[in-house]
mmCIF file of N, CA and C in Angstrom:
data_model
loop_
_atom_site.group_PDB
_atom_site.id
_atom_site.type_symbol
_atom_site.label_atom_id
_atom_site.label_comp_id
_atom_site.label_asym_id
_atom_site.label_seq_id
_atom_site.Cartn_x
_atom_site.Cartn_y
_atom_site.Cartn_z
ATOM 1 N N GLN A 1 -131.713 27.333 44.373
ATOM 2 C CA GLN A 1 -131.306 25.938 44.525
ATOM 3 C C GLN A 1 -132.519 25.106 44.932
ATOM 4 N N VAL A 2 -132.845 24.130 44.104
ATOM 5 C CA VAL A 2 -133.978 23.253 44.404
ATOM 6 C C VAL A 2 -133.582 22.276 45.501
ATOM 7 N N GLN A 3 -134.445 22.142 46.477
ATOM 8 C CA GLN A 3 -134.238 21.158 47.536
ATOM 9 C C GLN A 3 -135.501 20.339 47.706
ATOM 10 N N LEU A 4 -135.302 19.041 47.927
ATOM 11 C CA LEU A 4 -136.401 18.126 48.193
ATOM 12 C C LEU A 4 -136.143 17.479 49.541
ATOM 13 N N VAL A 5 -137.121 17.544 50.433
ATOM 14 C CA VAL A 5 -136.957 16.993 51.775
ATOM 15 C C VAL A 5 -138.084 16.012 52.052
ATOM 16 N N GLU A 6 -137.699 14.736 52.229
ATOM 17 C CA GLU A 6 -138.674 13.687 52.505
ATOM 18 C C GLU A 6 -138.873 13.525 54.003
ATOM 19 N N SER A 7 -140.029 13.017 54.365
ATOM 20 C CA SER A 7 -140.319 12.660 55.747
ATOM 21 C C SER A 7 -141.419 11.603 55.744
ATOM 22 N N GLY A 8 -141.595 10.959 56.897
ATOM 23 C CA GLY A 8 -142.701 10.028 57.050
ATOM 24 C C GLY A 8 -142.338 8.560 57.061
ATOM 25 N N GLY A 9 -141.078 8.240 56.858
ATOM 26 C CA GLY A 9 -140.690 6.840 56.894
ATOM 27 C C GLY A 9 -140.733 6.281 58.300
ATOM 28 N N GLY A 10 -140.531 4.967 58.401
ATOM 29 C CA GLY A 10 -140.532 4.344 59.711
ATOM 30 C C GLY A 10 -140.678 2.843 59.624
ATOM 31 N N LEU A 11 -140.974 2.257 60.771
ATOM 32 C CA LEU A 11 -141.147 0.807 60.894
ATOM 33 C C LEU A 11 -142.629 0.511 61.049
ATOM 34 N N VAL A 12 -143.121 -0.424 60.256
ATOM 35 C CA VAL A 12 -144.531 -0.785 60.311
ATOM 36 C C VAL A 12 -144.674 -2.284 60.075
ATOM 37 N N GLN A 13 -145.706 -2.864 60.623
ATOM 38 C CA GLN A 13 -145.961 -4.283 60.402
ATOM 39 C C GLN A 13 -146.613 -4.496 59.042
ATOM 40 N N ALA A 14 -146.439 -5.679 58.520
ATOM 41 C CA ALA A 14 -147.077 -6.032 57.254
ATOM 42 C C ALA A 14 -148.586 -5.806 57.350
ATOM 43 N N GLY A 15 -149.131 -5.233 56.293
ATOM 44 C CA GLY A 15 -150.546 -4.895 56.275
ATOM 45 C C GLY A 15 -150.841 -3.487 56.734
ATOM 46 N N GLY A 16 -149.849 -2.841 57.312
ATOM 47 C CA GLY A 16 -150.029 -1.487 57.811
ATOM 48 C C GLY A 16 -149.876 -0.434 56.739
ATOM 49 N N SER A 17 -149.904 0.829 57.178
ATOM 50 C CA SER A 17 -149.856 1.967 56.262
ATOM 51 C C SER A 17 -148.841 3.003 56.732
ATOM 52 N N LEU A 18 -148.309 3.737 55.778
ATOM 53 C CA LEU A 18 -147.456 4.891 56.045
ATOM 54 C C LEU A 18 -147.746 5.929 54.970
ATOM 55 N N ARG A 19 -147.518 7.189 55.322
ATOM 56 C CA ARG A 19 -147.604 8.249 54.329
ATOM 57 C C ARG A 19 -146.294 9.026 54.306
ATOM 58 N N LEU A 20 -145.672 9.038 53.141
ATOM 59 C CA LEU A 20 -144.448 9.802 52.940
ATOM 60 C C LEU A 20 -144.776 11.170 52.371
ATOM 61 N N SER A 21 -143.971 12.147 52.753
ATOM 62 C CA SER A 21 -144.116 13.508 52.227
ATOM 63 C C SER A 21 -142.793 13.955 51.624
ATOM 64 N N CYS A 22 -142.883 14.810 50.631
ATOM 65 C CA CYS A 22 -141.688 15.397 50.022
ATOM 66 C C CYS A 22 -141.988 16.855 49.732
ATOM 67 N N ALA A 23 -141.308 17.735 50.451
ATOM 68 C CA ALA A 23 -141.513 19.173 50.283
ATOM 69 C C ALA A 23 -140.432 19.741 49.375
ATOM 70 N N ALA A 24 -140.852 20.444 48.348
ATOM 71 C CA ALA A 24 -139.920 21.046 47.395
ATOM 72 C C ALA A 24 -139.791 22.541 47.661
ATOM 73 N N SER A 25 -138.575 23.038 47.573
ATOM 74 C CA SER A 25 -138.331 24.469 47.726
ATOM 75 C C SER A 25 -137.339 24.942 46.674
ATOM 76 N N GLY A 26 -137.292 26.254 46.474
ATOM 77 C CA GLY A 26 -136.361 26.811 45.506
ATOM 78 C C GLY A 26 -136.803 26.655 44.063
ATOM 79 N N LEU A 27 -138.085 26.378 43.861
ATOM 80 C CA LEU A 27 -138.566 26.166 42.489
ATOM 81 C C LEU A 27 -138.760 27.507 41.781
ATOM 82 N N THR A 28 -138.185 27.604 40.580
ATOM 83 C CA THR A 28 -138.326 28.825 39.774
ATOM 84 C C THR A 28 -138.948 28.507 38.426
ATOM 85 N N PHE A 29 -139.535 27.336 38.294
ATOM 86 C CA PHE A 29 -140.155 26.906 37.049
ATOM 87 C C PHE A 29 -141.476 26.237 37.410
ATOM 88 N N SER A 30 -142.340 26.072 36.404
ATOM 89 C CA SER A 30 -143.686 25.607 36.710
ATOM 90 C C SER A 30 -144.068 24.295 36.046
ATOM 91 N N ASN A 31 -143.297 23.846 35.077
ATOM 92 C CA ASN A 31 -143.632 22.595 34.403
ATOM 93 C C ASN A 31 -142.666 21.511 34.854
ATOM 94 N N TYR A 32 -143.158 20.611 35.685
ATOM 95 C CA TYR A 32 -142.284 19.547 36.167
ATOM 96 C C TYR A 32 -143.120 18.368 36.635
ATOM 97 N N ALA A 33 -142.451 17.288 36.901
ATOM 98 C CA ALA A 33 -143.073 16.077 37.420
ATOM 99 C C ALA A 33 -142.323 15.668 38.678
ATOM 100 N N MET A 34 -143.053 15.064 39.579
ATOM 101 C CA MET A 34 -142.418 14.550 40.801
ATOM 102 C C MET A 34 -142.742 13.073 40.946
ATOM 103 N N SER A 35 -141.771 12.348 41.428
ATOM 104 C CA SER A 35 -141.897 10.895 41.491
ATOM 105 C C SER A 35 -141.294 10.352 42.771
ATOM 106 N N TRP A 36 -141.639 9.120 43.043
ATOM 107 C CA TRP A 36 -141.020 8.357 44.120
ATOM 108 C C TRP A 36 -140.304 7.158 43.520
ATOM 109 N N PHE A 37 -139.094 6.935 44.002
ATOM 110 C CA PHE A 37 -138.318 5.747 43.681
ATOM 111 C C PHE A 37 -137.948 5.082 45.003
ATOM 112 N N ARG A 38 -137.487 3.845 44.916
ATOM 113 C CA ARG A 38 -137.021 3.178 46.131
ATOM 114 C C ARG A 38 -135.818 2.321 45.835
ATOM 115 N N LEU A 39 -134.996 2.151 46.870
ATOM 116 C CA LEU A 39 -133.779 1.373 46.765
ATOM 117 C C LEU A 39 -133.748 0.363 47.897
ATOM 118 N N ALA A 40 -133.838 -0.907 47.525
ATOM 119 C CA ALA A 40 -133.780 -1.985 48.496
ATOM 120 C C ALA A 40 -132.394 -2.609 48.466
ATOM 121 N N PRO A 41 -131.972 -3.224 49.575
ATOM 122 C CA PRO A 41 -130.639 -3.840 49.615
ATOM 123 C C PRO A 41 -130.460 -4.861 48.500
ATOM 124 N N GLY A 42 -129.352 -4.730 47.790
ATOM 125 C CA GLY A 42 -129.041 -5.680 46.732
ATOM 126 C C GLY A 42 -129.788 -5.468 45.433
ATOM 127 N N LYS A 43 -130.551 -4.393 45.355
ATOM 128 C CA LYS A 43 -131.331 -4.116 44.136
ATOM 129 C C LYS A 43 -130.993 -2.732 43.596
ATOM 130 N N GLU A 44 -131.404 -2.501 42.362
ATOM 131 C CA GLU A 44 -131.245 -1.176 41.776
ATOM 132 C C GLU A 44 -132.407 -0.280 42.219
ATOM 133 N N ARG A 45 -132.150 1.023 42.144
ATOM 134 C CA ARG A 45 -133.208 1.961 42.472
ATOM 135 C C ARG A 45 -134.336 1.802 41.452
ATOM 136 N N GLU A 46 -135.550 1.632 41.930
ATOM 137 C CA GLU A 46 -136.663 1.372 41.034
ATOM 138 C C GLU A 46 -137.767 2.406 41.176
ATOM 139 N N PHE A 47 -138.452 2.610 40.073
ATOM 140 C CA PHE A 47 -139.579 3.520 40.016
ATOM 141 C C PHE A 47 -140.739 2.995 40.842
ATOM 142 N N VAL A 48 -141.425 3.904 41.549
ATOM 143 C CA VAL A 48 -142.592 3.533 42.336
ATOM 144 C C VAL A 48 -143.845 4.222 41.788
ATOM 145 N N ALA A 49 -143.796 5.566 41.705
ATOM 146 C CA ALA A 49 -144.977 6.312 41.271
ATOM 147 C C ALA A 49 -144.547 7.691 40.815
ATOM 148 N N THR A 50 -145.373 8.297 39.941
ATOM 149 C CA THR A 50 -145.079 9.627 39.445
ATOM 150 C C THR A 50 -146.360 10.420 39.253
ATOM 151 N N THR A 51 -146.228 11.735 39.312
ATOM 152 C CA THR A 51 -147.345 12.625 39.020
ATOM 153 C C THR A 51 -146.843 13.865 38.307
ATOM 154 N N THR A 52 -147.587 14.309 37.313
ATOM 155 C CA THR A 52 -147.311 15.612 36.733
ATOM 156 C C THR A 52 -147.799 16.657 37.714
ATOM 157 N N TRP A 53 -147.119 17.806 37.734
ATOM 158 C CA TRP A 53 -147.509 18.792 38.735
ATOM 159 C C TRP A 53 -148.830 19.460 38.366
ATOM 160 N N TRP A 54 -148.935 19.838 37.101
ATOM 161 C CA TRP A 54 -150.180 20.434 36.641
ATOM 162 C C TRP A 54 -151.008 19.360 35.959
ATOM 163 N N GLY A 55 -152.172 19.155 36.448
ATOM 164 C CA GLY A 55 -153.053 18.125 35.914
ATOM 165 C C GLY A 55 -153.087 16.873 36.758
ATOM 166 N N GLY A 56 -152.001 16.626 37.504
ATOM 167 C CA GLY A 56 -151.989 15.496 38.415
ATOM 168 C C GLY A 56 -152.158 14.145 37.748
ATOM 169 N N ILE A 57 -151.566 13.985 36.567
ATOM 170 C CA ILE A 57 -151.623 12.690 35.891
ATOM 171 C C ILE A 57 -150.637 11.753 36.571
ATOM 172 N N THR A 58 -151.113 10.570 36.966
ATOM 173 C CA THR A 58 -150.294 9.662 37.757
ATOM 174 C C THR A 58 -150.017 8.350 37.033
ATOM 175 N N SER A 59 -148.971 7.690 37.496
ATOM 176 C CA SER A 59 -148.618 6.373 36.979
ATOM 177 C C SER A 59 -147.903 5.621 38.091
ATOM 178 N N TYR A 60 -148.046 4.284 38.084
ATOM 179 C CA TYR A 60 -147.508 3.473 39.162
ATOM 180 C C TYR A 60 -146.772 2.248 38.616
ATOM 181 N N ALA A 61 -145.828 1.785 39.409
ATOM 182 C CA ALA A 61 -145.218 0.490 39.128
ATOM 183 C C ALA A 61 -146.260 -0.596 39.390
ATOM 184 N N ASP A 62 -146.179 -1.670 38.645
ATOM 185 C CA ASP A 62 -147.156 -2.749 38.824
ATOM 186 C C ASP A 62 -147.134 -3.300 40.245
ATOM 187 N N SER A 63 -145.966 -3.298 40.857
ATOM 188 C CA SER A 63 -145.812 -3.906 42.179
ATOM 189 C C SER A 63 -146.546 -3.132 43.281
ATOM 190 N N VAL A 64 -146.895 -1.877 43.015
ATOM 191 C CA VAL A 64 -147.561 -1.074 44.047
ATOM 192 C C VAL A 64 -148.963 -0.623 43.629
ATOM 193 N N LYS A 65 -149.324 -0.908 42.405
ATOM 194 C CA LYS A 65 -150.615 -0.470 41.893
ATOM 195 C C LYS A 65 -151.748 -1.034 42.753
ATOM 196 N N GLY A 66 -152.681 -0.162 43.140
ATOM 197 C CA GLY A 66 -153.797 -0.565 43.976
ATOM 198 C C GLY A 66 -153.515 -0.487 45.463
ATOM 199 N N ARG A 67 -152.230 -0.322 45.825
ATOM 200 C CA ARG A 67 -151.869 -0.217 47.249
ATOM 201 C C ARG A 67 -151.309 1.169 47.593
ATOM 202 N N PHE A 68 -150.587 1.778 46.671
ATOM 203 C CA PHE A 68 -149.969 3.085 46.886
ATOM 204 C C PHE A 68 -150.719 4.139 46.085
ATOM 205 N N THR A 69 -150.751 5.350 46.646
ATOM 206 C CA THR A 69 -151.359 6.483 45.951
ATOM 207 C C THR A 69 -150.443 7.690 46.049
ATOM 208 N N ILE A 70 -150.109 8.271 44.911
ATOM 209 C CA ILE A 70 -149.321 9.500 44.881
ATOM 210 C C ILE A 70 -150.276 10.675 44.702
ATOM 211 N N SER A 71 -150.007 11.739 45.437
ATOM 212 C CA SER A 71 -150.825 12.948 45.312
ATOM 213 C C SER A 71 -149.945 14.156 45.553
ATOM 214 N N ARG A 72 -150.480 15.359 45.236
ATOM 215 C CA ARG A 72 -149.668 16.558 45.455
ATOM 216 C C ARG A 72 -150.542 17.693 45.935
ATOM 217 N N ASP A 73 -149.923 18.563 46.697
ATOM 218 C CA ASP A 73 -150.562 19.787 47.169
ATOM 219 C C ASP A 73 -149.805 20.938 46.510
ATOM 220 N N THR A 74 -150.412 21.522 45.502
ATOM 221 C CA THR A 74 -149.702 22.544 44.733
ATOM 222 C C THR A 74 -149.433 23.798 45.558
ATOM 223 N N ALA A 75 -150.282 24.088 46.536
ATOM 224 C CA ALA A 75 -150.076 25.271 47.366
ATOM 225 C C ALA A 75 -148.864 25.103 48.284
ATOM 226 N N LYS A 76 -148.601 23.873 48.684
ATOM 227 C CA LYS A 76 -147.490 23.602 49.601
ATOM 228 C C LYS A 76 -146.258 23.068 48.890
ATOM 229 N N ASN A 77 -146.329 22.913 47.555
ATOM 230 C CA ASN A 77 -145.209 22.327 46.798
ATOM 231 C C ASN A 77 -144.766 21.006 47.412
ATOM 232 N N THR A 78 -145.735 20.183 47.758
ATOM 233 C CA THR A 78 -145.464 18.926 48.438
ATOM 234 C C THR A 78 -146.136 17.776 47.712
ATOM 235 N N VAL A 79 -145.417 16.677 47.590
ATOM 236 C CA VAL A 79 -145.966 15.458 47.018
ATOM 237 C C VAL A 79 -146.000 14.396 48.114
ATOM 238 N N TYR A 80 -147.013 13.566 48.067
ATOM 239 C CA TYR A 80 -147.220 12.539 49.083
ATOM 240 C C TYR A 80 -147.239 11.158 48.440
ATOM 241 N N LEU A 81 -146.919 10.164 49.244
ATOM 242 C CA LEU A 81 -147.074 8.777 48.825
ATOM 243 C C LEU A 81 -147.780 8.046 49.960
ATOM 244 N N GLN A 82 -149.047 7.761 49.764
ATOM 245 C CA GLN A 82 -149.811 6.987 50.732
ATOM 246 C C GLN A 82 -149.605 5.511 50.420
ATOM 247 N N MET A 83 -149.079 4.778 51.384
ATOM 248 C CA MET A 83 -148.755 3.377 51.186
ATOM 249 C C MET A 83 -149.620 2.532 52.108
ATOM 250 N N ASN A 84 -150.481 1.726 51.530
ATOM 251 C CA ASN A 84 -151.370 0.842 52.283
ATOM 252 C C ASN A 84 -151.028 -0.609 51.996
ATOM 253 N N SER A 85 -151.517 -1.489 52.831
ATOM 254 C CA SER A 85 -151.296 -2.935 52.661
ATOM 255 C C SER A 85 -149.812 -3.223 52.430
ATOM 256 N N LEU A 86 -148.973 -2.660 53.258
ATOM 257 C CA LEU A 86 -147.532 -2.794 53.069
ATOM 258 C C LEU A 86 -147.083 -4.237 53.245
ATOM 259 N N LYS A 87 -146.076 -4.598 52.473
ATOM 260 C CA LYS A 87 -145.501 -5.938 52.486
ATOM 261 C C LYS A 87 -144.024 -5.843 52.851
ATOM 262 N N PRO A 88 -143.455 -6.920 53.373
ATOM 263 C CA PRO A 88 -142.013 -6.890 53.683
ATOM 264 C C PRO A 88 -141.160 -6.517 52.469
ATOM 265 N N GLU A 89 -141.583 -6.885 51.284
ATOM 266 C CA GLU A 89 -140.808 -6.551 50.085
ATOM 267 C C GLU A 89 -140.885 -5.071 49.711
ATOM 268 N N ASP A 90 -141.693 -4.300 50.425
ATOM 269 C CA ASP A 90 -141.706 -2.851 50.222
ATOM 270 C C ASP A 90 -140.602 -2.163 51.025
ATOM 271 N N THR A 91 -139.902 -2.920 51.852
ATOM 272 C CA THR A 91 -138.815 -2.366 52.645
ATOM 273 C C THR A 91 -137.729 -1.788 51.741
ATOM 274 N N ALA A 92 -137.403 -0.518 51.943
ATOM 275 C CA ALA A 92 -136.435 0.172 51.087
ATOM 276 C C ALA A 92 -136.247 1.589 51.602
ATOM 277 N N VAL A 93 -135.245 2.248 51.044
ATOM 278 C CA VAL A 93 -135.134 3.698 51.208
ATOM 279 C C VAL A 93 -135.929 4.322 50.069
ATOM 280 N N TYR A 94 -136.835 5.195 50.412
ATOM 281 C CA TYR A 94 -137.698 5.841 49.418
ATOM 282 C C TYR A 94 -137.184 7.251 49.141
ATOM 283 N N TYR A 95 -137.046 7.541 47.846
ATOM 284 C CA TYR A 95 -136.519 8.822 47.407
ATOM 285 C C TYR A 95 -137.561 9.585 46.599
ATOM 286 N N CYS A 96 -137.624 10.859 46.840
ATOM 287 C CA CYS A 96 -138.424 11.766 46.047
ATOM 288 C C CYS A 96 -137.523 12.353 44.957
ATOM 289 N N ALA A 97 -138.072 12.524 43.759
ATOM 290 C CA ALA A 97 -137.291 13.081 42.657
ATOM 291 C C ALA A 97 -138.144 14.039 41.841
ATOM 292 N N LEU A 98 -137.483 15.015 41.244
ATOM 293 C CA LEU A 98 -138.171 16.027 40.439
ATOM 294 C C LEU A 98 -137.512 16.120 39.066
ATOM 295 N N ARG A 99 -138.340 16.198 38.060
ATOM 296 C CA ARG A 99 -137.850 16.330 36.686
ATOM 297 C C ARG A 99 -138.439 17.582 36.066
ATOM 298 N N ARG A 100 -137.604 18.397 35.469
ATOM 299 C CA ARG A 100 -138.057 19.640 34.842
ATOM 300 C C ARG A 100 -138.613 19.377 33.463
ATOM 301 N N SER A 101 -139.608 18.522 33.406
ATOM 302 C CA SER A 101 -140.271 18.202 32.157
ATOM 303 C C SER A 101 -141.376 17.216 32.497
ATOM 304 N N GLY A 102 -141.779 16.429 31.538
ATOM 305 C CA GLY A 102 -142.855 15.477 31.782
ATOM 306 C C GLY A 102 -142.420 14.309 32.639
ATOM 307 N N ALA A 103 -143.408 13.556 33.085
ATOM 308 C CA ALA A 103 -143.147 12.409 33.950
ATOM 309 C C ALA A 103 -142.537 11.256 33.159
ATOM 310 N N THR A 104 -141.671 10.510 33.825
ATOM 311 C CA THR A 104 -141.067 9.333 33.234
ATOM 312 C C THR A 104 -140.688 8.373 34.345
ATOM 313 N N THR A 105 -140.556 7.100 33.992
ATOM 314 C CA THR A 105 -140.126 6.104 34.973
ATOM 315 C C THR A 105 -138.607 5.959 34.988
ATOM 316 N N ASP A 106 -137.911 6.645 34.099
ATOM 317 C CA ASP A 106 -136.466 6.534 33.954
ATOM 318 C C ASP A 106 -135.760 7.379 35.004
ATOM 319 N N ARG A 107 -135.108 6.743 35.964
ATOM 320 C CA ARG A 107 -134.482 7.484 37.056
ATOM 321 C C ARG A 107 -133.358 8.398 36.562
ATOM 322 N N ALA A 108 -132.749 8.051 35.457
ATOM 323 C CA ALA A 108 -131.642 8.867 34.922
ATOM 324 C C ALA A 108 -132.126 10.218 34.401
ATOM 325 N N ALA A 109 -133.420 10.347 34.189
ATOM 326 C CA ALA A 109 -133.965 11.572 33.599
ATOM 327 C C ALA A 109 -134.294 12.635 34.635
ATOM 328 N N TYR A 110 -134.134 12.310 35.900
ATOM 329 C CA TYR A 110 -134.534 13.255 36.950
ATOM 330 C C TYR A 110 -133.397 14.197 37.305
ATOM 331 N N ASP A 111 -133.777 15.439 37.622
ATOM 332 C CA ASP A 111 -132.794 16.485 37.848
ATOM 333 C C ASP A 111 -132.441 16.678 39.318
ATOM 334 N N TYR A 112 -133.378 16.403 40.191
ATOM 335 C CA TYR A 112 -133.156 16.647 41.621
ATOM 336 C C TYR A 112 -133.675 15.467 42.427
ATOM 337 N N TRP A 113 -132.960 15.202 43.534
ATOM 338 C CA TRP A 113 -133.303 14.075 44.407
ATOM 339 C C TRP A 113 -133.291 14.519 45.859
ATOM 340 N N GLY A 114 -134.165 13.908 46.649
ATOM 341 C CA GLY A 114 -134.131 14.092 48.083
ATOM 342 C C GLY A 114 -133.111 13.164 48.714
ATOM 343 N N GLN A 115 -133.002 13.251 50.020
ATOM 344 C CA GLN A 115 -131.986 12.465 50.735
ATOM 345 C C GLN A 115 -132.455 11.050 51.050
ATOM 346 N N GLY A 116 -133.748 10.791 50.910
ATOM 347 C CA GLY A 116 -134.281 9.455 51.164
ATOM 348 C C GLY A 116 -134.836 9.290 52.568
ATOM 349 N N THR A 117 -135.806 8.422 52.693
ATOM 350 C CA THR A 117 -136.384 8.088 53.992
ATOM 351 C C THR A 117 -136.600 6.585 54.061
ATOM 352 N N GLN A 118 -136.210 5.983 55.164
ATOM 353 C CA GLN A 118 -136.249 4.530 55.309
ATOM 354 C C GLN A 118 -137.654 4.065 55.649
ATOM 355 N N VAL A 119 -138.101 3.053 54.926
ATOM 356 C CA VAL A 119 -139.346 2.361 55.236
ATOM 357 C C VAL A 119 -139.010 0.904 55.487
ATOM 358 N N THR A 120 -139.392 0.400 56.643
ATOM 359 C CA THR A 120 -139.137 -0.986 56.996
ATOM 360 C C THR A 120 -140.458 -1.645 57.356
ATOM 361 N N VAL A 121 -140.766 -2.745 56.672
ATOM 362 C CA VAL A 121 -142.007 -3.480 56.899
ATOM 363 C C VAL A 121 -141.647 -4.832 57.483
ATOM 364 N N SER A 122 -142.102 -5.093 58.684
ATOM 365 C CA SER A 122 -141.808 -6.359 59.354
ATOM 366 C C SER A 122 -142.913 -7.367 59.079
ATOM 367 N N SER A 123 -142.506 -8.631 59.038
ATOM 368 C CA SER A 123 -143.484 -9.694 58.738
ATOM 369 C C SER A 123 -144.127 -10.225 60.008
#
């Protein structure tokens, strides 16, 4: 059973930084992509960033490009989201997701989801 466990959320002032982690367990396959999505009040869950597991090819939403960095530690089966220059509009629940295939921004294509971690950015 694949499990994804996020950590690292919290309250931060605008301009600050946070690093989210997502640890994956129960993996019995080797070709997959991991991504971060977020859900803000009154909005749909939106794509934030993705990385292929092998090769580490990344892609970002325009709204976070240049401020957020996705990375992975293959030995620890963990993906990270380093968030810098945070803005109040980044406030959301952040979810880690895994897809048993290539990376995509389509949330419907993901097979497994974490429970989410709250990020709140105060102005």
